Every structure is written in structure tokens, then in C-alpha cells.
Coordinates of C-alpha atoms in Angstrom, one line a residue:
Chain A
M1 CA 29.9 -29.1 -5.2
S2 CA 33.6 -28.6 -5.4
T3 CA 33.3 -26.1 -8.3
A4 CA 30.7 -24.1 -6.3
L5 CA 33.1 -24.0 -3.3
G6 CA 35.9 -23.0 -5.6
R7 CA 33.8 -20.2 -7.0
K8 CA 33.0 -19.0 -3.6
V9 CA 36.6 -18.9 -2.5
A10 CA 37.5 -17.1 -5.7
A11 CA 34.8 -14.6 -5.1
E12 CA 35.9 -14.0 -1.5
A13 CA 39.5 -13.5 -2.7
A14 CA 38.3 -11.0 -5.3
G15 CA 36.2 -9.2 -2.6
G16 CA 39.2 -9.1 -0.3
A17 CA 41.3 -7.6 -3.1
A18 CA 38.7 -5.1 -3.8
T19 CA 38.4 -3.9 -0.2
Q20 CA 42.2 -3.7 0.0
A21 CA 42.2 -1.6 -3.1
H22 CA 39.7 0.8 -1.4
E23 CA 41.6 0.9 1.8
T24 CA 44.8 2.2 0.4
P25 CA 43.8 5.7 -0.8
A26 CA 41.5 6.1 2.2
M27 CA 44.3 5.2 4.7
H28 CA 46.4 7.7 2.8
L29 CA 43.8 10.4 3.4
V30 CA 43.6 9.7 7.1
T31 CA 47.3 9.7 7.5
G32 CA 47.4 12.8 5.3
G33 CA 46.2 14.7 8.3
N34 CA 42.5 15.3 7.7
E35 CA 41.7 15.3 11.3
A36 CA 39.6 18.4 11.4
A37 CA 37.2 17.0 8.8
L38 CA 37.1 13.7 10.7
Q39 CA 36.3 15.5 13.9
L40 CA 33.4 17.3 12.4
S41 CA 31.8 14.3 10.8
V42 CA 32.1 12.3 14.0
S43 CA 30.6 15.1 16.2
A44 CA 27.6 15.4 13.8
G45 CA 26.3 12.2 15.2
Q46 CA 23.0 10.7 14.2
P47 CA 22.4 11.5 10.5
P48 CA 24.9 9.9 8.1
F49 CA 26.0 13.3 6.8
A50 CA 26.7 16.7 8.3
W51 CA 26.1 19.5 5.9
G52 CA 29.0 21.6 4.8
P53 CA 30.4 23.5 7.7
A54 CA 28.9 26.9 6.7
L55 CA 25.5 25.5 5.9
A56 CA 25.6 23.4 9.0
R57 CA 26.2 26.5 11.2
L58 CA 23.3 28.2 9.4
W59 CA 21.0 25.3 10.0
H60 CA 22.0 24.8 13.6
S61 CA 21.5 28.5 14.4
A62 CA 18.1 28.6 12.7
P63 CA 15.4 27.7 15.1
L64 CA 13.7 24.3 14.4
V65 CA 10.4 26.1 14.0
F66 CA 11.8 27.8 10.9
Q67 CA 12.8 24.5 9.4
Y68 CA 9.4 23.0 10.1
A69 CA 7.6 26.0 8.7
L70 CA 9.8 26.5 5.6
F71 CA 8.1 24.2 3.1
P72 CA 4.5 24.6 4.1
L73 CA 4.9 28.3 4.2
S74 CA 6.5 28.5 0.8
V75 CA 3.7 26.4 -0.7
L76 CA 1.2 28.7 0.9
L77 CA 3.1 31.7 -0.4
V78 CA 3.3 30.5 -3.9
W79 CA -0.4 29.5 -3.8
W80 CA -1.4 32.8 -2.5
Y81 CA 0.7 34.6 -5.1
A82 CA -0.5 32.5 -8.0
S83 CA -4.1 32.9 -7.1
G84 CA -3.7 36.6 -6.2
T85 CA -2.2 37.5 -9.5
E86 CA -4.6 35.3 -11.3
L87 CA -1.8 33.2 -12.7
L88 CA -4.4 30.5 -12.9
P89 CA -8.1 31.2 -13.1
S90 CA -9.8 31.1 -9.7
N91 CA -12.1 28.2 -10.6
I92 CA -8.9 26.2 -11.2
L93 CA -6.9 27.5 -8.2
P94 CA -9.1 29.1 -5.6
S95 CA -7.3 31.4 -3.2
P96 CA -6.3 30.1 0.3
G97 CA -8.8 32.6 1.8
A98 CA -11.6 31.3 -0.4
V99 CA -10.9 27.8 0.6
F100 CA -10.9 28.7 4.3
A101 CA -14.1 30.7 3.9
S102 CA -15.8 27.8 2.2
F103 CA -14.6 25.5 4.9
L104 CA -16.3 27.7 7.5
D105 CA -19.3 28.1 5.3
L106 CA -19.8 24.4 4.8
L107 CA -19.2 23.7 8.4
H108 CA -22.0 26.2 9.4
G109 CA -24.3 25.3 6.5
G110 CA -24.1 21.7 7.6
D111 CA -23.6 20.4 4.1
I112 CA -20.2 19.0 4.6
A113 CA -21.0 17.9 8.1
E114 CA -23.9 15.9 6.8
H115 CA -21.9 14.1 4.1
L116 CA -19.1 13.5 6.5
F117 CA -21.5 12.0 9.0
I118 CA -22.8 9.7 6.4
S119 CA -19.3 8.6 5.4
L120 CA -18.3 8.1 9.1
W121 CA -21.4 6.1 9.8
R122 CA -20.6 3.8 6.9
V123 CA -17.0 3.4 8.1
A124 CA -18.3 2.4 11.5
Q125 CA -20.5 -0.3 9.9
G126 CA -17.8 -1.5 7.6
A127 CA -15.2 -1.6 10.3
A128 CA -17.5 -3.4 12.7
L129 CA -18.4 -6.2 10.2
G130 CA -14.8 -6.3 9.0
L131 CA -13.3 -6.6 12.5
V132 CA -15.6 -9.5 13.4
L133 CA -15.1 -11.4 10.2
G134 CA -11.4 -10.7 10.0
L135 CA -10.8 -11.8 13.6
A136 CA -12.7 -15.0 13.0
L137 CA -10.9 -15.8 9.8
G138 CA -7.6 -14.9 11.3
V139 CA -8.1 -17.1 14.3
A140 CA -9.3 -20.0 12.2
L141 CA -6.3 -19.7 9.8
G142 CA -3.8 -19.3 12.6
A143 CA -5.2 -22.0 15.0
S144 CA -6.3 -24.7 12.7
P145 CA -3.7 -26.2 10.2
A146 CA -6.5 -28.1 8.5
F147 CA -8.6 -24.9 7.8
E148 CA -5.4 -23.2 6.7
S149 CA -4.6 -25.9 4.2
W150 CA -8.1 -25.7 2.6
I151 CA -8.7 -22.0 2.6
G152 CA -5.3 -20.5 3.0
P153 CA -4.0 -20.7 -0.6
S154 CA -7.2 -19.2 -2.1
F155 CA -7.2 -16.4 0.6
R156 CA -3.6 -15.5 -0.1
I157 CA -4.3 -15.1 -3.9
L158 CA -7.4 -13.0 -3.1
V159 CA -5.3 -10.8 -0.8
Q160 CA -3.2 -9.7 -3.7
I161 CA -6.1 -8.2 -5.5
P162 CA -7.2 -4.8 -4.0
S163 CA -11.0 -4.4 -3.8
I164 CA -10.7 -1.3 -6.0
A165 CA -9.8 -3.5 -9.0
L166 CA -13.0 -5.5 -8.5
I167 CA -15.4 -2.6 -8.3
P168 CA -16.9 -2.8 -11.9
L169 CA -17.6 -6.5 -11.4
L170 CA -19.1 -6.0 -8.0
M171 CA -21.2 -3.1 -9.3
M172 CA -22.9 -5.6 -11.7
V173 CA -23.5 -8.1 -9.0
L174 CA -24.4 -5.9 -6.0
G175 CA -25.5 -2.7 -7.7
I176 CA -24.2 0.7 -6.5
D177 CA -26.1 0.7 -3.2
D178 CA -24.9 0.3 0.3
S179 CA -24.2 -3.4 -0.1
L180 CA -21.4 -2.6 -2.5
K181 CA -19.8 -0.2 -0.1
L182 CA -20.2 -2.6 2.8
F183 CA -18.7 -5.4 0.8
I184 CA -15.7 -3.5 -0.3
M185 CA -15.1 -2.0 3.2
T186 CA -15.4 -5.3 4.8
K187 CA -13.0 -7.0 2.5
A188 CA -10.5 -4.1 2.9
C189 CA -10.6 -4.6 6.7
V190 CA -10.7 -8.4 6.7
V191 CA -7.5 -8.9 4.6
P192 CA -4.9 -7.2 6.8
L193 CA -6.5 -8.2 10.0
A194 CA -6.9 -11.9 9.2
L195 CA -3.3 -12.1 7.8
V196 CA -1.7 -10.4 10.8
T197 CA -3.9 -12.3 13.4
A198 CA -3.1 -15.7 11.8
D199 CA 0.6 -14.8 11.9
G200 CA 0.3 -13.7 15.5
I201 CA -1.3 -16.9 16.6
R202 CA 1.2 -19.0 14.7
N203 CA 4.1 -17.2 16.2
I204 CA 3.1 -17.8 19.8
P205 CA 6.2 -19.5 21.4
P206 CA 5.6 -23.3 21.5
A207 CA 6.9 -23.2 25.1
Y208 CA 3.8 -21.3 26.2
L209 CA 1.5 -23.9 24.7
E210 CA 3.5 -26.6 26.3
V211 CA 3.2 -25.0 29.7
A212 CA -0.6 -24.8 29.1
R213 CA -0.7 -28.4 28.1
V214 CA 1.2 -29.5 31.2
M215 CA -1.1 -27.4 33.4
K216 CA -4.0 -29.1 31.6
L217 CA -5.7 -25.9 30.8
S218 CA -9.2 -26.2 29.3
R219 CA -9.5 -25.0 25.7
W220 CA -11.3 -21.9 26.8
T221 CA -8.7 -21.0 29.4
L222 CA -6.0 -21.7 26.9
Y223 CA -7.5 -19.2 24.5
R224 CA -8.3 -16.7 27.1
R225 CA -5.0 -16.8 29.0
V226 CA -2.4 -17.8 26.5
V227 CA -3.4 -17.4 22.8
L228 CA -5.2 -14.1 23.1
P229 CA -2.6 -12.2 25.1
G230 CA 0.1 -13.8 23.0
A231 CA -1.5 -12.7 19.7
M232 CA -2.6 -9.3 21.1
P233 CA 0.1 -7.1 19.6
A234 CA -0.4 -8.6 16.2
I235 CA -4.2 -8.2 16.5
A236 CA -3.8 -4.6 17.5
T237 CA -1.7 -3.8 14.5
G238 CA -4.2 -5.7 12.3
V239 CA -7.1 -3.7 13.7
R240 CA -5.3 -0.4 13.0
Q241 CA -4.4 -1.4 9.4
G242 CA -7.8 -2.8 8.8
V243 CA -9.6 0.4 9.9
A244 CA -7.2 2.6 7.9
H245 CA -8.0 0.4 4.8
V246 CA -11.7 0.8 5.5
W247 CA -11.4 4.5 5.2
V248 CA -9.3 4.4 2.0
A249 CA -11.7 1.9 0.4
L250 CA -14.8 3.9 1.4
V251 CA -13.4 7.1 -0.2
A252 CA -12.6 5.1 -3.3
V253 CA -16.1 3.7 -3.7
E254 CA -17.7 7.0 -2.9
V255 CA -15.6 8.8 -5.5
M256 CA -16.6 6.1 -8.0
A257 CA -20.2 5.2 -7.3
S258 CA -22.2 7.0 -4.7
A259 CA -25.0 9.6 -4.2
E260 CA -23.9 10.8 -0.8
G261 CA -20.9 10.9 1.5
I262 CA -17.7 13.0 1.4
G263 CA -16.3 11.3 -1.7
Y264 CA -19.5 12.1 -3.6
L265 CA -19.5 15.7 -2.4
M266 CA -16.0 16.0 -3.8
T267 CA -16.8 14.6 -7.2
W268 CA -19.9 16.7 -7.4
S269 CA -18.2 19.9 -6.5
R270 CA -15.5 19.1 -9.0
Q271 CA -18.2 18.8 -11.7
I272 CA -19.6 22.3 -10.9
F273 CA -16.0 23.6 -10.6
Q274 CA -16.1 24.5 -6.9
L275 CA -12.5 23.6 -6.3
D276 CA -12.5 25.3 -3.0
V277 CA -14.9 22.6 -1.7
V278 CA -12.8 19.9 -3.3
L279 CA -9.7 21.2 -1.5
V280 CA -11.6 21.3 1.8
C281 CA -12.7 17.7 1.2
V282 CA -9.2 16.5 0.4
A283 CA -7.9 18.1 3.6
L284 CA -10.7 16.6 5.6
I285 CA -10.1 13.1 4.1
G286 CA -6.4 13.4 5.1
L287 CA -7.3 14.6 8.5
I288 CA -9.7 11.8 9.2
G289 CA -7.2 9.2 7.9
F290 CA -4.6 10.7 10.3
S291 CA -7.0 10.9 13.3
L292 CA -8.0 7.3 12.8
D293 CA -4.4 6.1 12.6
Y294 CA -3.3 8.3 15.5
G295 CA -6.3 7.3 17.8
L296 CA -5.8 3.7 17.1
R297 CA -2.1 3.9 17.7
R298 CA -2.8 5.5 21.1
A299 CA -5.3 2.9 21.9
E300 CA -2.8 0.2 20.9
S301 CA -0.1 1.4 23.1
R302 CA -2.5 1.7 26.0
L303 CA -3.8 -1.7 25.4
L304 CA -0.3 -3.2 25.2
R305 CA 1.1 -1.3 28.2
W306 CA 1.3 -4.4 30.3
R307 CA 4.0 -5.8 28.0
G308 CA 6.4 -3.2 29.1
R309 CA 9.4 -2.1 27.1
E310 CA 11.3 -4.7 25.1
Chain B
M1 CA -4.5 -53.1 -9.0
S2 CA -4.1 -53.6 -5.3
H3 CA -6.6 -51.8 -3.0
P4 CA -4.3 -50.6 -0.2
A5 CA -2.0 -48.9 -2.7
A6 CA -4.8 -47.0 -4.3
A7 CA -6.2 -46.1 -0.9
S8 CA -2.9 -44.7 0.3
A9 CA -2.4 -42.7 -2.9
L10 CA -5.9 -41.3 -2.4
Q11 CA -5.0 -40.5 1.2
R12 CA -1.8 -38.8 0.2
L13 CA -3.8 -36.7 -2.3
W14 CA -6.3 -35.8 0.3
H15 CA -3.6 -34.5 2.6
S16 CA -1.5 -32.7 0.0
R17 CA -1.6 -29.0 0.4
R18 CA -1.8 -28.4 -3.4
F19 CA -4.9 -30.5 -3.7
R20 CA -6.6 -28.8 -0.8
G21 CA -5.7 -25.4 -2.1
L22 CA -7.4 -26.1 -5.4
V23 CA -10.6 -27.3 -3.8
P24 CA -12.3 -23.9 -3.0
P25 CA -11.8 -22.4 -6.5
A26 CA -13.0 -25.7 -8.0
L27 CA -16.1 -25.7 -5.9
L28 CA -16.8 -22.0 -6.8
L29 CA -16.5 -22.9 -10.5
V30 CA -19.0 -25.8 -10.1
L31 CA -21.3 -23.5 -8.2
W32 CA -21.1 -21.0 -11.0
W33 CA -21.7 -23.6 -13.6
L34 CA -24.8 -24.9 -11.7
A35 CA -26.1 -21.4 -11.2
T36 CA -25.8 -20.5 -14.9
T37 CA -27.2 -23.8 -16.2
H38 CA -30.2 -23.7 -13.9
E39 CA -30.6 -19.9 -14.3
W40 CA -30.6 -19.3 -10.5
V41 CA -29.4 -15.7 -11.3
S42 CA -29.8 -13.5 -14.2
P43 CA -27.3 -14.1 -17.0
L44 CA -26.6 -10.3 -16.9
V45 CA -25.0 -10.8 -13.5
L46 CA -23.4 -14.2 -14.0
V47 CA -22.5 -15.1 -17.5
P48 CA -22.5 -18.8 -18.7
F49 CA -19.1 -20.3 -19.4
G50 CA -19.9 -20.6 -23.1
Q51 CA -20.6 -16.9 -23.5
L52 CA -17.3 -16.1 -21.7
Y53 CA -15.4 -18.4 -24.0
D54 CA -17.0 -16.8 -27.0
A55 CA -16.1 -13.3 -25.7
A56 CA -12.5 -14.3 -25.1
L57 CA -12.2 -15.5 -28.7
D58 CA -14.1 -12.5 -30.2
P59 CA -11.3 -10.6 -32.0
Q60 CA -13.0 -7.3 -31.3
V61 CA -13.1 -7.9 -27.6
F62 CA -9.5 -9.2 -27.6
H63 CA -8.3 -6.2 -29.6
S64 CA -9.9 -3.7 -27.2
L65 CA -8.6 -5.4 -24.1
A66 CA -5.1 -5.8 -25.6
E67 CA -5.0 -2.2 -26.7
G68 CA -6.2 -1.1 -23.2
I69 CA -3.5 -3.1 -21.4
A70 CA -0.9 -1.6 -23.7
S71 CA -2.0 2.0 -23.2
T72 CA -2.4 1.6 -19.5
F73 CA 1.1 0.1 -19.3
A74 CA 2.6 2.9 -21.3
R75 CA 1.2 5.5 -18.9
L76 CA 2.1 3.3 -15.9
L77 CA 5.7 3.2 -16.8
Q78 CA 5.9 7.0 -17.4
G79 CA 4.2 7.8 -14.1
Y80 CA 6.2 5.1 -12.3
G81 CA 9.4 6.5 -13.6
I82 CA 8.6 10.0 -12.5
G83 CA 7.2 8.9 -9.2
I84 CA 10.2 6.8 -8.1
G85 CA 12.6 9.5 -9.2
I86 CA 10.9 12.0 -6.9
G87 CA 10.3 9.4 -4.3
L88 CA 14.0 8.3 -4.2
A89 CA 15.2 11.9 -4.0
L90 CA 12.8 12.7 -1.1
G91 CA 13.3 9.5 0.8
V92 CA 17.1 9.4 0.5
G93 CA 17.3 13.2 1.3
M94 CA 15.1 12.8 4.3
G95 CA 17.1 9.9 5.5
L96 CA 20.4 11.6 5.0
S97 CA 19.6 14.9 6.6
K98 CA 17.6 15.6 9.7
A99 CA 17.1 19.2 8.5
F100 CA 15.7 18.1 5.2
D101 CA 13.4 15.6 7.1
R102 CA 12.1 18.5 9.2
I103 CA 11.4 20.6 6.1
M104 CA 9.7 18.0 4.0
G105 CA 8.7 15.3 6.4
P106 CA 5.5 16.8 7.9
S107 CA 4.2 17.8 4.5
F108 CA 4.9 14.4 3.1
H109 CA 3.2 12.7 6.0
A110 CA 0.2 15.0 5.7
V111 CA -0.2 14.3 2.0
R112 CA 0.3 10.5 2.6
Q113 CA -2.7 10.5 4.9
V114 CA -5.1 11.4 2.0
A115 CA -6.8 8.3 0.6
I116 CA -5.2 8.0 -2.9
L117 CA -8.3 8.2 -5.0
A118 CA -9.3 11.4 -3.3
W119 CA -6.7 13.2 -5.5
I120 CA -8.5 12.4 -8.7
P121 CA -11.2 15.2 -8.7
L122 CA -8.5 17.7 -8.0
L123 CA -6.1 16.3 -10.6
T124 CA -8.8 16.2 -13.3
A125 CA -9.5 19.9 -12.7
W126 CA -5.8 20.8 -12.9
F127 CA -4.6 18.5 -15.6
G128 CA -7.7 17.5 -17.6
T129 CA -8.9 14.0 -18.1
G130 CA -6.2 13.0 -20.6
D131 CA -2.9 11.2 -20.2
L132 CA -1.2 13.9 -18.2
C133 CA -3.7 13.6 -15.3
K134 CA -3.2 9.9 -15.1
I135 CA 0.5 10.0 -15.3
V136 CA 0.6 12.5 -12.4
F137 CA -1.7 10.4 -10.4
V138 CA 0.4 7.2 -10.9
A139 CA 3.5 9.3 -10.0
I140 CA 1.9 10.3 -6.7
A141 CA 0.9 6.7 -6.0
A142 CA 4.3 5.4 -6.9
A143 CA 6.3 7.9 -4.9
K144 CA 4.6 7.1 -1.6
P145 CA 6.0 3.6 -0.8
V146 CA 9.4 4.6 -2.3
V147 CA 9.8 7.6 0.0
M148 CA 9.1 5.5 3.0
G149 CA 11.3 2.6 1.9
A150 CA 14.2 4.8 1.0
F151 CA 13.9 6.7 4.2
E152 CA 13.8 3.6 6.4
G153 CA 16.7 2.0 4.4
V154 CA 19.0 5.0 4.7
R155 CA 18.1 5.6 8.4
S156 CA 18.8 2.0 9.3
T157 CA 22.3 2.0 7.9
P158 CA 24.3 0.3 10.7
A159 CA 26.2 2.8 12.8
Q160 CA 29.3 0.6 12.6
L161 CA 29.5 0.9 8.8
L162 CA 29.1 4.7 9.0
E163 CA 31.9 4.8 11.5
V164 CA 34.2 2.7 9.3
G165 CA 33.5 5.1 6.5
R166 CA 34.3 8.0 8.7
V167 CA 37.5 6.4 10.0
L168 CA 38.5 5.8 6.4
G169 CA 37.9 9.5 5.7
F170 CA 35.3 8.8 3.0
S171 CA 34.1 11.9 1.2
R172 CA 30.3 12.4 1.3
L173 CA 29.8 11.0 -2.2
K174 CA 32.0 8.0 -1.4
M175 CA 30.1 7.4 1.8
L176 CA 26.8 7.4 -0.2
R177 CA 28.1 5.2 -2.9
W178 CA 30.0 2.6 -0.9
V179 CA 28.3 2.6 2.5
I180 CA 24.8 4.0 2.6
L181 CA 23.4 2.9 -0.8
P182 CA 24.6 -0.7 -0.6
S183 CA 23.3 -1.0 2.9
S184 CA 19.9 0.4 2.1
A185 CA 19.6 -1.2 -1.3
P186 CA 17.4 -4.2 -0.2
A187 CA 14.9 -1.9 1.5
I188 CA 14.8 0.4 -1.6
V189 CA 14.4 -2.5 -4.1
T190 CA 11.6 -3.9 -2.0
A191 CA 9.9 -0.5 -2.0
L192 CA 10.3 -0.1 -5.7
Q193 CA 8.7 -3.5 -6.3
L194 CA 5.8 -2.7 -3.9
S195 CA 5.4 0.6 -5.6
L196 CA 5.1 -1.0 -9.1
I197 CA 2.2 -3.2 -8.0
Y198 CA 0.6 -0.3 -6.1
S199 CA 1.0 1.9 -9.2
W200 CA -0.6 -0.7 -11.4
F201 CA -3.8 -0.8 -9.3
A202 CA -3.7 3.0 -8.9
A203 CA -3.6 3.4 -12.7
I204 CA -6.6 1.1 -13.0
G205 CA -8.5 2.9 -10.2
A206 CA -7.8 6.3 -12.0
E207 CA -9.2 4.8 -15.3
Y208 CA -12.3 3.5 -13.5
V209 CA -13.0 6.9 -12.0
I210 CA -12.2 9.0 -15.0
G211 CA -14.3 6.7 -17.1
V212 CA -14.9 5.6 -20.6
M213 CA -13.3 8.5 -22.5
S214 CA -9.8 8.0 -21.2
G215 CA -8.5 4.9 -22.8
G216 CA -6.8 2.0 -21.0
I217 CA -8.0 -1.3 -19.8
G218 CA -9.9 0.3 -16.8
S219 CA -12.0 2.4 -19.1
V220 CA -12.6 -0.5 -21.4
V221 CA -14.0 -2.4 -18.4
M222 CA -16.1 0.6 -17.3
G223 CA -17.5 1.0 -20.8
A224 CA -18.4 -2.6 -20.9
Q225 CA -20.1 -2.2 -17.5
E226 CA -22.2 0.6 -18.8
H227 CA -23.3 -1.5 -21.8
F228 CA -24.0 -4.5 -19.5
R229 CA -21.4 -6.6 -21.2
T230 CA -20.8 -8.7 -18.1
D231 CA -18.6 -11.1 -20.1
V232 CA -16.2 -8.4 -21.1
V233 CA -16.2 -6.9 -17.5
L234 CA -15.4 -10.3 -16.2
L235 CA -12.6 -10.9 -18.7
G236 CA -11.2 -7.4 -18.1
V237 CA -11.2 -7.6 -14.3
T238 CA -9.7 -11.1 -14.4
L239 CA -6.9 -9.8 -16.7
I240 CA -6.3 -6.8 -14.4
A241 CA -6.2 -8.9 -11.3
A242 CA -4.0 -11.6 -12.9
T243 CA -1.6 -9.0 -14.1
G244 CA -1.2 -7.7 -10.5
V245 CA -0.8 -11.1 -9.0
A246 CA 1.7 -12.1 -11.7
M247 CA 3.7 -8.9 -11.1
N248 CA 3.7 -9.7 -7.4
K249 CA 4.8 -13.3 -7.9
G250 CA 7.3 -12.5 -10.6
L251 CA 9.1 -9.8 -8.6
R252 CA 9.0 -11.6 -5.2
G253 CA 12.3 -13.4 -5.7
L254 CA 14.0 -10.3 -7.1
P255 CA 15.5 -8.8 -3.9
D256 CA 16.9 -12.2 -2.8
Y257 CA 18.4 -12.7 -6.2
L258 CA 19.9 -9.2 -6.4
F259 CA 21.3 -9.3 -3.0
R260 CA 22.6 -12.8 -2.8
W261 CA 26.0 -11.3 -2.2
R262 CA 24.9 -10.2 1.2
T263 CA 25.9 -12.5 4.0
R264 CA 23.0 -14.0 5.9
G265 CA 22.5 -13.1 9.5

């Protein structure tokens, strides 16, 4: 005990000496009349650094739009140049125009819309099942210490294993039909939702529960009026994460084992070297992931508006 | 042997969390054993324990699994190294400079939205189905969490610390070295650790998709799956999952250990 204390004191003394050693040259700099530089860096405000004065002036005079557009435009330019001069063969790197054309083509021809619709329908099914099971599991884990003690440890091990790792095994048990996809999507949704919901319920301030007990609320009213609103922010976050995971998981399964859906369309187009279609699919997958996240975020903030700002 | 003592010991066991946690896996094992001995399901789907035991001891199986793990790890480390290098540069850069964030941020967030395995068809077309493709894929997977962690870490440097640095007239490099990096280090280390586990499963996913030809534990498992060697699939998947869980558990204490110099609060 005493040695530990001694060590701590020694460490603190050493730390103090170190800071002092740093202070001396720095103080010297300040007193050396570096006020202009000081002024500049203070006025720069938010980000930790200002750029060098000249660069800074350039950046501040450049309209924001230019900064936003710089990187995407340069990528587009390099892409356009590389495909235009056939730096890479066009079946490896289709031109931006070709990709856009095939996007319109696929949209009109209905092929991509059809596969997309199949995928989205699957997502809806997986999310519906996952949300119900995830909420039930989360509430049980959060509200019942007994249930938590029996099931919790196994669940927390299972959580660490992404469904993607289990696909070969599941393919042998479930085949490569819809049941495989449904299982993987459901697991992908249940895991974050149940974890977050259980935490949300466990973290309801005990004072609220005490008030409820004093008021002799019935079990149903307790859940309806105290537990549900208290855990709502956590649940909303869990739903958003769960649905995002469903989408990622579905794309993974479709790329690996499927005969329809956008993931399948992508692998199939890759096999016949229609990379323009592959690129369109990548963009669409990103767009849908973004829209799901954005839409649910909006819904979340609407749902939680009553909480006000904290 | 007094009765009450035994009873209370039993009661303590019944209420101990450790015992309760072990019950569901034990029940599953019993169910599995019953299912295989009574042949409720085809042995192609659920292998008997004996067969699994034999497979685990079969030198050929052992050799292919060990070789697979080794080659997956070799690629994992290369991809991870590249990925975290790029990720740190992007994340720290975006955190330090608003202008750089405006230039790279939207593109990064757009790319981030794409489900990770959706890159594979494109990458196999551009980089072939060999090592290079998988290294690039792992690098993409590894960079994602690192960019976000580094960005958050740098951005949440307490304003007071920055002010102290400014008052002391720190140069930009000094500010980075003595203020911003120490302050954001925990967030960055956590991100690096998350990223390693994420990369591990990404590497496996890539091997599953690319298939038998590519080498690595994932393709060994896929090959076994095509030949209906359920025992090998089961061993392989267990090995993959256990590696992930072990990495998770082994690295969990790392940030606390590394940053024990930080005061609590």
C-alpha cells in the first residue's frame, strides 16, 4: 500500500517536472512577442488549427461550394479521362456516361426495379420479424433479472459473432432459400435492438419506478406510462441500428447465395462483365442505406420531440 | 454430510450467474446429442460428436484449417495496416481542418453507406480474385471505423486544452503532439481495436464470396460446404467465430491499460 502510494507521488512529481520543463521554452516564446501568431490562432476559433495565413486566406475566399465539389469533381474528372483515353479497358472501367445510360436503361427496362423491389420486400419482412423479436428479447433482458441471468451470457457471446461468419453453416442447415435470408436478417436486427432496449430499460432512473410504486400503478400502467417512455430514446436508436443492419446483412446474403435481388443482380452482372450495372447497383445500395438511416433519424427526432432539448 | 449444508450449497449454485450462464449452451449440446443419436435430423446437417472429434484430429483437416488461418491472418494484417494508415490520415485530417472535412467528408460518408460486401464484385473485376483484391477489401473495411473514431477524437479535444496550447504559443506540430493526440488517443485506440475485429470478419466474408479458389480459412470452409463436409464446416466456423470473440475479449482491456495515466472523471 505504502509503496503504491510512494510510486504515485513519485510519478506525480516526475509529471510536474515534465510540465515545467515544457513550460519554460513556451513561456519564452510568448514573452518573445509572438502576439500576431497568437492572435491569428485564437481568432480561427473552432477547428484546432488554422491553415497557414496565405492558404487560409485562399480557403476563406473560396466559396464553400468549391470545397464541397473539389473531391467528387476531381474523381469524376479522373474517371472520365481514364475511360475516355482507354487507360483501362471499358469493360473494366466503363465511362461515367455509360453508367448513367445504363442506370436510365435499367430503370426503364424494369430489370433493376424488379430486383430492387424483391430486395426491399425482403428487408421489410426481415425488419418486421427482427423488430418484434428484438423488442421482446430486449424487454425481457432489461426487465427481468432472472431472464437476464439465464440467457444474457449466451446472448452476449452470440452478439460478438456477425451473422456473415455463420453463413456456410446456416446454408447447410437452412438451404439457400428465403429462410436463410430471413434468419440472417432477423438476427442482424435483433442483436442491436435487444442490447440497446435492455440497456434503456435498465437505465430508467429508480426514482421514477419508486414514484410508480408509491402511486400503486398497475403493471400495465407502469409499462405504458413509465417504462416505455423512459426507454423510448434507446429503443428508437436500436430500431435505426437494427434496420440498417438488416440492409447490410441482406446485401451480404444476396451477394453470396441468391437467385434474385439487387445483390444477385450485381454478382451476375460482374460475371458477364457489365461493370456499368455493377456500379449502378453499388450506388443504389449506398443510396438505400443512406435513405433508411436518414428516414429513421427523422422519425426518431419526431417521435422524441416531446423530450425537448437537453 | 449434513442436509442443510448441501441444500444451501445447491441453492448458491442455482443462483450463481456463472452456473445460469452455462445452462443454455449445455442444454443445446444435450439437444444436439439427442438429435444425432436418435437421428432426428440428417447427419449431413447435424454431425454426431464422434465424427466431429475424428475430423478435429484428422491431420489433413487440421493442416488445411491451420494453413487457412495463417494465410487469412497474413492478408488481414496487410490490409489492416494499409486501412488504418489511410483511415488515420483521413480522420485526423478531417478532425483538424474544417476545409478538409468539407472536401473529403461527403465522399467518405457516401462511400460509408454502401454495405461492405457490395464492394466485392467491383473489386474482383478491378483487382482479380487473388490476394490483392482481398487486401484492398480489408483495407476499406478497416479504414471505416478508424476514420470515424479519429475524427470524433480530434474534434472532441477539450477547448480548454487547445486554449492552453495557444497561450503557450505551441507550434502546430507541438499542438498535435502534446495536446490533440494525447487527448484523442483513447478514442483512436478504441477505433483501431474495433476495426481489427471488423476487418477479421470482413476478410472472412470476402473469402466466402470469392470462394474456393482463393485460399484462407473462409475458402476452406466454403470448399467443405460444397463437398458436404459438415464436420469441417462446423469446425471452421467455430474457429472463425472463436477467433473473433477471443480478439474482442483479449483487446477489451487494452484502452484502460494504455490510458491508466489519465485521471478519472
